Amino acid sequence: MPSDIRVRIAPSPTGPLHIGTARTALFNYLFARHVGGTFLLRLEDTDVARSTTAFEKDILDGLHWLGITWDEGPGVAGVEEAGPYAPYRQMQRLDTYAEAAARLLLADRAYPCYCTPEELDADRRAQEAAKEAPRYVGRCAALTPAQRAAREAQGRRSVTRFRVRPGVVGWNDLVRDRVEIDTSNLGGDFVIVRADGTPLYHFTVVVDDAAMAISHVIRGEDHVSNTPKHILLFEALGYAVPVFGHLPLILNPDGTKMSKRKSQTAVADYIAQGFVREALVNYFAFLGWSPGTEEEVFSLAELEQRFELEKVQKGGARFDRERLEWLNGQWIRRLDDDDLIGRLLPFLEAAHVAGQIDRLPPEGELRALLPIVRERLPTLATIVDLVGYLWVDELDVDPALLRPRRWDAATTLAGLAAAREAIAAHDAVTWEADELEPPLRALAEARGWRAGDLFMAIRVATTGRTATPPLFDTLVALGRERTLARLDAAIVRQGAVVRG
Ligand code: GLU
């Protein structure tokens, strides 16, 4: 069902793709898909000093990686730019802003302001001293044409300021219900065009949302204080005011505001740690939305079906990494073998390059491991921790770990030696988990050891770790030769400990 609903994500390429931007993009995307509307991406690149093509690429690539697609904008399905309202980069739309600014000047809804930085600075200091909120004092608000001409003649440059009307600006927010703000709190008439002619955010965002027929502006709560300025501009320009919805802030687990310094906010960092797109999308959807049921695992397609803006909450959304890891594990379990192998390989390659493992397992070896690792991966990167010892030449074993808590050094040595003998009795044919286990259980029983202690000593000796996938599956993966060699090495080391 086609609809007139048009929404957008409007990132500024002044930093890498932030989880807040990804979440806002996702909510706009889901809303558009749910109602059969249009979702576009616009690059707000007028902060020329801080915008880079590298950040632009990170943002577009990151959104594509998540599976979020847009109908109009740069990078639509690999096309440089597509859509009826092109260009979708603000620096290529300067004419549009210049025309709109000229219109506001002509109608006296905006005026040239000649105040110098020194004058503005003095105003600010006086306001501070008087404990007043900073605001433009209106020095240039009522200049006569002659006074303006005189300033021009002095060579003074002007910015363009928008006249803020007195009164209240209000809107029915899709998330926050009725919001009303007295325009006396907006800091006075604000600048929409700098002296060098470059337009500012509040202005370009409104001109473009109108030009691109945006029906719903859905963005983060940090924009609530900007919205009254935008509404005033829509009105002054004679445009229909879109519907606004402000999504709750994403908070740290302790309820504090997220910051780049304190929190991991770049999507690329989550990708690098082995979160899969399905889980990130699923988790981002829950940052402010819930289906109102106990269901937790949703694919992007399911979210498109189920997502409703009415179910977006007002309160801040705490970022819960444990829940994200749990969801990630759920999604890793759902990947088919080829897909999972393809996603694990880059992490193993990186570990190989970093020298954490000495060889890269061939694909067949990795495939055989999937049944024992698949359910034990909170992230793809944990594969290295979980089974990386299978691919190292020299295993580093902490002697303190080798001795089970209930055993002394001599028992540990005896246990390892007896286990080695029992294990060596198997040939390649009986090198199977269900063949390896019974004789070792029998051995423990005969010696009066707890099987768990014996297994722990074997586990640490062969893997260097106290936690692994099931022991006998792990030994099968390690192979007979390497299992015996590692047991031998452990016996030698433990012998030295016993002899003191
Ligand atoms: N470029 C703005 C930002 O990145 C867009 C805000 C908006 O959606 O209006 O925050």
Coordinates of C-alpha atoms and ligand atoms in Angstrom, one line a residue:
M1 CA 0.0 0.0 0.0
P2 CA 1.8 3.2 -1.1
S3 CA 1.5 6.0 1.3
D4 CA 2.4 9.7 1.5
I5 CA 4.4 9.0 4.6
R6 CA 8.0 10.1 4.0
V7 CA 10.7 9.9 6.7
R8 CA 14.4 10.4 6.7
I9 CA 17.6 9.8 8.5
A10 CA 19.9 12.9 8.2
P11 CA 23.3 12.0 9.5
S12 CA 26.1 14.5 9.6
P13 CA 29.4 12.9 8.4
T14 CA 31.3 14.4 11.3
G15 CA 32.0 11.0 13.1
P16 CA 31.6 7.3 12.6
L17 CA 28.2 5.7 12.6
H18 CA 26.9 6.0 16.1
I19 CA 24.5 3.5 17.7
G20 CA 22.0 6.4 18.3
T21 CA 22.0 7.2 14.5
A22 CA 21.7 3.5 13.6
R23 CA 18.7 3.2 16.1
T24 CA 17.1 6.3 14.7
A25 CA 17.7 5.1 11.1
L26 CA 16.2 1.7 12.0
F27 CA 13.0 3.2 13.6
N28 CA 12.5 5.5 10.6
Y29 CA 13.1 2.5 8.2
L30 CA 10.7 0.2 10.2
F31 CA 8.0 2.9 10.4
A32 CA 8.3 3.5 6.6
R33 CA 8.2 -0.2 5.7
H34 CA 5.4 -0.9 8.2
V35 CA 3.1 1.7 6.6
G36 CA 4.3 1.4 3.0
G37 CA 6.0 4.8 3.1
T38 CA 9.3 6.2 1.8
F39 CA 12.5 6.3 3.7
L40 CA 15.3 8.6 2.5
L41 CA 18.9 9.4 3.6
R42 CA 20.2 12.9 3.5
L43 CA 23.7 13.8 4.3
E44 CA 23.9 17.0 6.4
D45 CA 27.5 17.9 5.5
T46 CA 27.4 21.7 6.0
D47 CA 29.9 21.5 8.9
V48 CA 32.7 21.5 6.3
A49 CA 35.5 21.6 8.8
R50 CA 34.4 18.4 10.6
S51 CA 32.8 16.4 7.7
T52 CA 34.9 13.8 6.0
T53 CA 34.3 11.3 3.2
A54 CA 35.7 8.6 5.5
F55 CA 33.0 9.2 8.0
E56 CA 30.4 9.4 5.2
K57 CA 31.6 6.0 4.0
D58 CA 31.5 4.6 7.6
I59 CA 27.9 5.7 8.0
L60 CA 26.6 4.5 4.7
D61 CA 28.6 1.2 4.9
G62 CA 27.4 0.6 8.5
L63 CA 23.8 1.1 7.6
H64 CA 24.0 -1.1 4.6
W65 CA 25.8 -3.7 6.7
L66 CA 22.9 -3.7 9.1
G67 CA 20.5 -4.3 6.2
I68 CA 18.9 -0.9 6.5
T69 CA 18.1 0.3 3.0
W70 CA 16.7 3.6 1.8
D71 CA 14.6 4.5 -1.2
E72 CA 16.2 7.8 -2.0
G73 CA 19.6 9.3 -1.2
P74 CA 23.3 8.6 -1.7
G75 CA 24.3 5.0 -2.0
V76 CA 20.8 3.6 -2.8
A77 CA 21.5 -0.1 -3.7
G78 CA 25.0 0.9 -4.9
V79 CA 23.8 3.8 -7.0
E80 CA 25.7 7.0 -6.3
E81 CA 22.5 8.9 -5.8
A82 CA 18.8 8.3 -6.6
G83 CA 15.5 9.9 -5.9
P84 CA 13.2 12.7 -7.2
Y85 CA 14.6 15.3 -4.7
A86 CA 18.3 14.9 -5.5
P87 CA 20.8 16.0 -4.6
Y88 CA 20.6 14.6 -1.1
R89 CA 23.9 16.1 0.1
Q90 CA 23.4 19.6 1.7
M91 CA 26.6 21.1 0.3
Q92 CA 25.1 20.5 -3.2
R93 CA 21.9 22.3 -2.2
L94 CA 23.3 25.7 -1.3
D95 CA 21.1 27.4 -3.9
T96 CA 18.0 26.2 -2.3
Y97 CA 19.0 27.6 1.1
A98 CA 20.1 30.9 -0.4
E99 CA 16.7 31.2 -2.1
A100 CA 14.8 30.5 1.1
A101 CA 17.0 32.9 3.1
A102 CA 16.3 35.6 0.5
R103 CA 12.6 35.0 0.9
L104 CA 12.8 35.4 4.7
L105 CA 14.8 38.6 4.4
L106 CA 12.4 40.1 1.9
A107 CA 9.4 39.3 4.2
D108 CA 11.4 40.7 7.1
R109 CA 11.1 37.4 8.9
A110 CA 14.9 37.5 9.0
Y111 CA 17.3 40.4 9.0
P112 CA 21.0 41.0 8.5
C113 CA 22.9 41.3 11.8
Y114 CA 26.2 43.2 11.9
C115 CA 27.1 42.5 15.5
T116 CA 30.8 41.9 15.9
P117 CA 32.2 38.9 17.9
E118 CA 33.4 41.4 20.5
E119 CA 29.9 42.9 20.9
L120 CA 28.3 39.4 21.2
D121 CA 31.0 38.4 23.7
A122 CA 30.3 41.4 25.8
D123 CA 26.6 40.7 25.8
R124 CA 27.2 37.1 26.9
R125 CA 29.4 38.2 29.8
A126 CA 26.9 40.8 30.9
Q127 CA 24.2 38.1 30.9
E128 CA 26.4 35.8 32.8
A129 CA 27.1 38.5 35.4
A130 CA 23.4 39.1 35.7
K131 CA 22.8 35.4 36.0
E132 CA 20.6 35.5 32.9
A133 CA 20.3 32.8 30.2
P134 CA 22.4 33.7 27.1
R135 CA 20.3 35.3 24.3
Y136 CA 20.7 37.6 21.4
V137 CA 19.9 41.1 22.6
G138 CA 18.3 42.3 19.3
R139 CA 20.8 45.0 18.6
C140 CA 20.3 44.7 14.8
A141 CA 16.7 43.7 14.9
A142 CA 15.3 47.1 14.1
L143 CA 17.9 48.8 12.0
T144 CA 16.6 51.1 9.3
P145 CA 17.7 50.7 5.7
A146 CA 20.0 53.7 6.2
Q147 CA 21.6 52.2 9.3
R148 CA 22.2 49.0 7.4
A149 CA 23.7 50.8 4.5
A150 CA 26.0 52.7 6.8
R151 CA 27.3 49.4 8.3
E152 CA 27.8 47.9 4.9
A153 CA 29.7 51.0 3.9
Q154 CA 32.0 50.4 6.8
G155 CA 32.7 47.0 5.3
R156 CA 31.0 45.1 8.2
R157 CA 29.9 41.7 7.3
S158 CA 26.4 40.4 8.3
V159 CA 25.0 37.1 9.3
T160 CA 21.3 36.4 8.7
R161 CA 19.2 36.2 11.9
F162 CA 15.7 34.7 12.1
R163 CA 13.1 36.7 14.0
V164 CA 11.7 34.5 16.8
R165 CA 8.1 35.5 17.5
P166 CA 6.8 35.8 21.0
G167 CA 4.4 33.2 22.3
V168 CA 4.3 29.5 22.7
V169 CA 5.2 26.8 20.1
G170 CA 3.7 23.4 20.6
W171 CA 3.3 20.1 18.9
N172 CA 1.7 16.8 19.4
D173 CA 4.7 14.5 19.7
L174 CA 4.3 10.9 18.5
V175 CA 6.2 9.7 21.6
R176 CA 6.1 12.5 24.1
D177 CA 2.5 13.7 23.6
R178 CA 1.9 17.4 23.8
V179 CA 5.0 19.5 24.1
E180 CA 4.9 23.3 24.5
I181 CA 7.8 25.7 24.7
D182 CA 7.7 29.4 25.2
T183 CA 9.8 31.1 22.5
S184 CA 11.4 33.3 25.2
N185 CA 13.4 30.3 26.1
L186 CA 15.0 29.9 22.6
G187 CA 17.9 32.4 23.1
G188 CA 16.5 35.2 21.0
D189 CA 16.7 35.6 17.2
F190 CA 19.0 32.9 15.9
V191 CA 21.5 32.8 13.1
I192 CA 20.4 30.9 10.0
V193 CA 23.2 31.9 7.6
R194 CA 26.8 32.7 8.5
A195 CA 28.7 35.7 7.3
D196 CA 30.4 33.6 4.6
G197 CA 27.1 32.5 3.3
T198 CA 27.0 29.0 4.6
P199 CA 23.7 28.0 6.1
L200 CA 23.3 26.5 9.6
Y201 CA 21.7 23.3 10.7
H202 CA 18.4 24.6 12.0
F203 CA 17.8 26.3 8.7
T204 CA 19.0 23.6 6.2
V205 CA 17.1 20.9 8.1
V206 CA 13.8 22.7 7.7
V207 CA 14.3 23.8 4.1
D208 CA 15.2 20.2 3.2
D209 CA 12.5 18.5 5.2
A210 CA 10.0 20.8 3.4
A211 CA 11.6 20.4 0.0
M212 CA 11.8 16.6 0.3
A213 CA 8.2 16.4 1.5
I214 CA 9.0 14.8 4.8
S215 CA 5.8 14.0 6.6
H216 CA 7.3 12.7 9.9
V217 CA 10.4 13.8 11.6
I218 CA 11.5 11.0 13.9
R219 CA 14.7 11.7 15.7
G220 CA 16.4 11.5 19.1
E221 CA 15.2 13.3 22.2
D222 CA 18.3 15.5 22.1
H223 CA 16.5 17.4 19.3
V224 CA 13.4 18.3 21.4
S225 CA 14.9 21.7 22.2
N226 CA 15.6 22.3 18.4
T227 CA 12.1 21.5 17.3
P228 CA 10.4 24.8 18.3
K229 CA 13.0 26.7 16.2
H230 CA 12.2 24.4 13.3
I231 CA 8.5 24.8 13.7
L232 CA 8.9 28.6 13.6
L233 CA 10.9 28.3 10.4
F234 CA 8.4 26.0 8.8
E235 CA 5.7 28.6 9.6
A236 CA 7.7 31.5 8.4
L237 CA 8.6 29.8 5.1
G238 CA 4.9 29.0 4.6
Y239 CA 5.5 25.2 4.7
A240 CA 3.3 22.6 6.3
V241 CA 4.7 21.5 9.7
P242 CA 5.6 17.8 9.7
V243 CA 4.6 15.5 12.6
F244 CA 7.4 15.1 15.1
G245 CA 8.4 12.1 17.2
H246 CA 11.4 12.2 19.6
L247 CA 12.9 8.8 20.4
P248 CA 14.1 8.2 24.0
L249 CA 17.8 8.8 24.7
I250 CA 20.1 5.7 24.8
L251 CA 21.6 5.6 28.3
N252 CA 24.5 3.7 29.9
P253 CA 23.5 0.8 32.1
D254 CA 23.7 3.1 35.1
G255 CA 21.3 5.5 33.6
T256 CA 23.8 8.2 32.8
K257 CA 24.1 9.8 29.3
M258 CA 26.2 8.0 26.8
S259 CA 29.3 9.7 25.7
K260 CA 32.0 8.7 23.2
R261 CA 34.5 8.8 25.9
K262 CA 32.7 6.5 28.4
S263 CA 30.7 4.3 26.2
Q264 CA 31.2 2.2 23.1
T265 CA 29.1 4.1 20.7
A266 CA 30.6 3.3 17.2
V267 CA 28.7 0.6 15.3
A268 CA 32.0 -0.4 13.7
D269 CA 33.4 -1.4 17.2
Y270 CA 30.4 -3.8 17.7
I271 CA 31.1 -5.2 14.2
A272 CA 34.8 -5.7 15.0
Q273 CA 33.9 -7.5 18.2
G274 CA 31.8 -10.1 16.4
F275 CA 28.2 -8.9 16.8
V276 CA 26.1 -10.1 13.9
R277 CA 23.8 -7.7 12.0
E278 CA 20.7 -9.7 12.9
A279 CA 21.4 -9.3 16.6
L280 CA 22.3 -5.6 16.4
V281 CA 19.2 -4.8 14.5
N282 CA 17.1 -6.9 16.9
Y283 CA 18.8 -5.1 19.9
F284 CA 18.5 -1.6 18.4
A285 CA 14.8 -2.2 17.9
F286 CA 14.5 -2.7 21.6
L287 CA 16.2 0.5 22.5
G288 CA 12.9 2.4 23.0
W289 CA 10.4 0.0 21.4
S290 CA 8.9 -3.3 22.5
P291 CA 6.3 -5.5 21.0
G292 CA 4.3 -5.5 24.2
T293 CA 4.8 -9.3 24.5
E294 CA 7.6 -11.5 25.9
E295 CA 9.0 -12.2 22.5
E296 CA 12.6 -11.2 22.1
V297 CA 14.0 -12.5 18.9
F298 CA 12.9 -10.6 15.8
S299 CA 14.4 -10.6 12.3
L300 CA 14.4 -7.4 10.3
A301 CA 11.5 -8.7 8.3
E302 CA 9.5 -9.5 11.4
L303 CA 10.3 -6.1 12.8
E304 CA 8.9 -4.5 9.7
Q305 CA 5.7 -6.4 10.3
R306 CA 5.5 -5.6 14.0
F307 CA 7.0 -2.2 14.5
E308 CA 4.6 0.5 15.6
L309 CA 5.5 4.0 16.7
E310 CA 2.7 4.0 19.2
K311 CA 4.7 1.4 21.2
V312 CA 7.8 3.6 21.5
Q313 CA 8.5 4.4 25.2
K314 CA 9.2 7.9 26.6
G315 CA 11.8 6.9 29.2
G316 CA 15.5 6.5 28.4
A317 CA 16.6 3.2 27.0
R318 CA 19.4 1.6 28.9
F319 CA 22.0 -0.1 26.8
D320 CA 22.4 -3.6 28.2
R321 CA 25.4 -5.3 26.8
E322 CA 24.5 -8.7 28.4
R323 CA 21.2 -8.7 26.6
L324 CA 22.9 -7.8 23.4
E325 CA 25.3 -10.7 23.8
W326 CA 22.5 -13.0 24.6
L327 CA 20.6 -12.0 21.5
N328 CA 23.8 -12.3 19.5
G329 CA 24.2 -15.9 20.7
Q330 CA 20.6 -16.6 19.7
W331 CA 21.3 -15.3 16.2
I332 CA 24.6 -17.1 15.9
R333 CA 22.7 -20.4 16.6
R334 CA 20.3 -19.6 13.8
L335 CA 22.9 -19.1 11.1
D336 CA 23.4 -22.0 8.7
D337 CA 26.8 -23.7 8.6
D338 CA 28.2 -22.0 5.5
D339 CA 27.1 -18.6 6.7
L340 CA 28.6 -19.1 10.2
I341 CA 31.9 -20.3 8.8
G342 CA 32.0 -17.3 6.4
R343 CA 31.5 -15.0 9.4
L344 CA 33.9 -16.8 11.7
L345 CA 36.8 -16.9 9.2
P346 CA 37.7 -13.2 9.3
F347 CA 38.1 -13.4 13.1
L348 CA 40.3 -16.5 12.8
E349 CA 42.3 -14.8 10.1
A350 CA 42.8 -11.7 12.3
A351 CA 43.9 -14.0 15.2
H352 CA 46.3 -15.7 12.9
V353 CA 47.8 -12.4 11.8
A354 CA 48.0 -11.3 15.4
G355 CA 49.9 -14.4 16.3
Q356 CA 47.2 -15.7 18.7
I357 CA 47.0 -18.9 16.7
D358 CA 49.7 -20.6 14.6
R359 CA 47.6 -22.0 11.8
L360 CA 44.3 -21.4 10.2
P361 CA 41.9 -24.4 10.3
P362 CA 40.8 -25.6 6.9
E363 CA 37.1 -25.1 6.3
G364 CA 36.3 -28.8 6.9
E365 CA 37.9 -28.7 10.4
L366 CA 35.9 -25.6 11.3
R367 CA 32.7 -27.2 10.0
A368 CA 33.2 -30.3 12.1
L369 CA 33.5 -28.1 15.2
L370 CA 30.3 -26.2 14.7
P371 CA 28.1 -28.6 16.7
I372 CA 30.2 -28.0 19.8
V373 CA 30.9 -24.2 19.4
R374 CA 27.8 -22.8 17.9
E375 CA 25.9 -22.5 21.2
R376 CA 28.9 -21.2 23.0
L377 CA 29.5 -18.0 21.1
P378 CA 28.2 -14.8 22.6
T379 CA 30.2 -13.1 19.8
L380 CA 32.0 -14.3 16.7
A381 CA 35.3 -13.1 18.1
T382 CA 35.0 -15.4 21.1
I383 CA 35.8 -18.4 18.8
V384 CA 39.4 -17.6 19.4
D385 CA 39.1 -17.8 23.1
L386 CA 36.8 -20.8 22.9
V387 CA 38.9 -23.1 20.7
G388 CA 42.0 -21.2 19.6
Y389 CA 44.1 -23.7 21.5
L390 CA 43.3 -26.2 18.8
W391 CA 45.5 -24.3 16.4
V392 CA 48.5 -23.3 18.5
D393 CA 51.9 -25.1 18.3
E394 CA 53.1 -24.5 21.9
L395 CA 50.3 -24.5 24.5
D396 CA 50.9 -22.2 27.4
V397 CA 49.6 -23.9 30.5
D398 CA 49.4 -22.1 33.8
P399 CA 50.8 -24.7 36.3
A400 CA 48.5 -23.3 39.0
L401 CA 45.5 -24.3 36.9
L402 CA 46.7 -27.8 36.1
R403 CA 46.1 -29.1 39.7
P404 CA 42.4 -29.5 40.5
R405 CA 41.4 -27.8 43.7
R406 CA 40.9 -31.1 45.6
W407 CA 44.1 -32.7 44.4
D408 CA 47.7 -32.3 45.5
A409 CA 50.6 -32.2 43.1
A410 CA 51.4 -35.9 43.3
T411 CA 47.8 -36.9 42.6
T412 CA 47.7 -34.6 39.7
L413 CA 50.8 -36.2 38.3
A414 CA 49.4 -39.7 38.9
G415 CA 46.1 -38.7 37.3
L416 CA 47.6 -37.2 34.2
A417 CA 49.9 -40.3 33.8
A418 CA 47.0 -42.7 34.2
A419 CA 44.8 -40.7 31.9
R420 CA 47.6 -40.6 29.2
E421 CA 47.8 -44.4 29.3
A422 CA 44.0 -44.8 29.0
I423 CA 43.8 -42.3 26.2
A424 CA 46.8 -43.8 24.3
A425 CA 45.0 -47.1 24.2
H426 CA 42.6 -45.6 21.6
D427 CA 43.6 -45.7 18.0
A428 CA 42.4 -43.5 15.2
V429 CA 39.3 -45.7 14.8
T430 CA 38.1 -45.4 18.4
W431 CA 39.1 -41.7 18.6
E432 CA 35.5 -40.7 19.3
A433 CA 34.0 -38.8 22.2
D434 CA 31.7 -41.7 23.4
E435 CA 34.6 -44.1 23.2
L436 CA 37.1 -41.9 25.1
E437 CA 34.9 -41.2 28.0
P438 CA 33.9 -44.5 29.6
P439 CA 37.5 -45.8 30.3
L440 CA 38.4 -42.5 32.0
R441 CA 35.3 -42.7 34.1
A442 CA 36.2 -46.3 35.0
L443 CA 39.7 -45.1 35.8
A444 CA 38.5 -42.4 38.2
E445 CA 36.2 -44.8 39.9
A446 CA 39.0 -47.4 40.3
R447 CA 41.3 -44.8 41.9
G448 CA 38.6 -43.2 44.0
W449 CA 38.9 -39.9 42.2
R450 CA 36.0 -37.7 41.2
A451 CA 35.6 -37.9 37.5
G452 CA 35.3 -34.1 37.4
D453 CA 38.8 -33.6 38.9
L454 CA 40.4 -36.0 36.5
F455 CA 38.6 -34.4 33.6
M456 CA 39.7 -31.0 34.7
A457 CA 43.3 -32.0 34.8
I458 CA 43.0 -33.4 31.3
R459 CA 41.2 -30.4 30.1
V460 CA 43.8 -27.9 31.4
A461 CA 46.7 -30.1 30.2
T462 CA 45.3 -30.2 26.6
T463 CA 43.7 -26.8 26.2
G464 CA 45.3 -24.6 28.9
R465 CA 41.8 -23.6 30.0
T466 CA 39.3 -24.5 32.7
A467 CA 36.3 -23.9 30.4
T468 CA 36.0 -25.5 27.0
P469 CA 33.3 -27.2 24.9
P470 CA 32.6 -30.7 26.2
L471 CA 36.0 -32.3 27.0
F472 CA 35.8 -35.4 24.8
D473 CA 34.6 -33.5 21.8
T474 CA 37.4 -31.2 22.3
L475 CA 40.0 -34.0 22.4
V476 CA 38.5 -35.4 19.2
A477 CA 38.9 -32.0 17.5
L478 CA 42.5 -31.8 18.8
G479 CA 43.4 -35.2 17.4
R480 CA 45.2 -38.1 19.0
E481 CA 48.7 -37.1 18.3
R482 CA 48.4 -33.6 19.7
T483 CA 46.3 -34.7 22.7
L484 CA 49.0 -37.2 23.7
A485 CA 51.8 -34.7 23.1
R486 CA 50.1 -32.1 25.3
L487 CA 49.5 -34.7 28.0
D488 CA 53.2 -35.6 27.8
A489 CA 54.3 -32.1 28.2
A490 CA 52.0 -31.6 31.2
I491 CA 53.3 -34.7 32.8
V492 CA 56.9 -33.5 32.4
R493 CA 56.0 -30.2 33.9
Q494 CA 54.0 -31.7 36.7
G495 CA 56.9 -34.1 37.4
A496 CA 59.2 -31.2 37.9
V497 CA 56.7 -29.6 40.3
V498 CA 56.4 -32.9 42.3
R499 CA 60.2 -33.3 42.6
G500 CA 60.3 -29.7 43.7
Ligands
GLU1 N1 22.2 16.1 11.1 C1 21.4 16.1 12.3 C2 22.1 15.1 13.2 O1 22.9 14.3 12.8 C3 20.0 15.6 11.9 C4 19.0 15.8 13.0 C5 17.6 15.6 12.5 O2 17.3 14.5 12.3 O3 16.9 16.6 12.3 O4 21.8 15.1 14.4

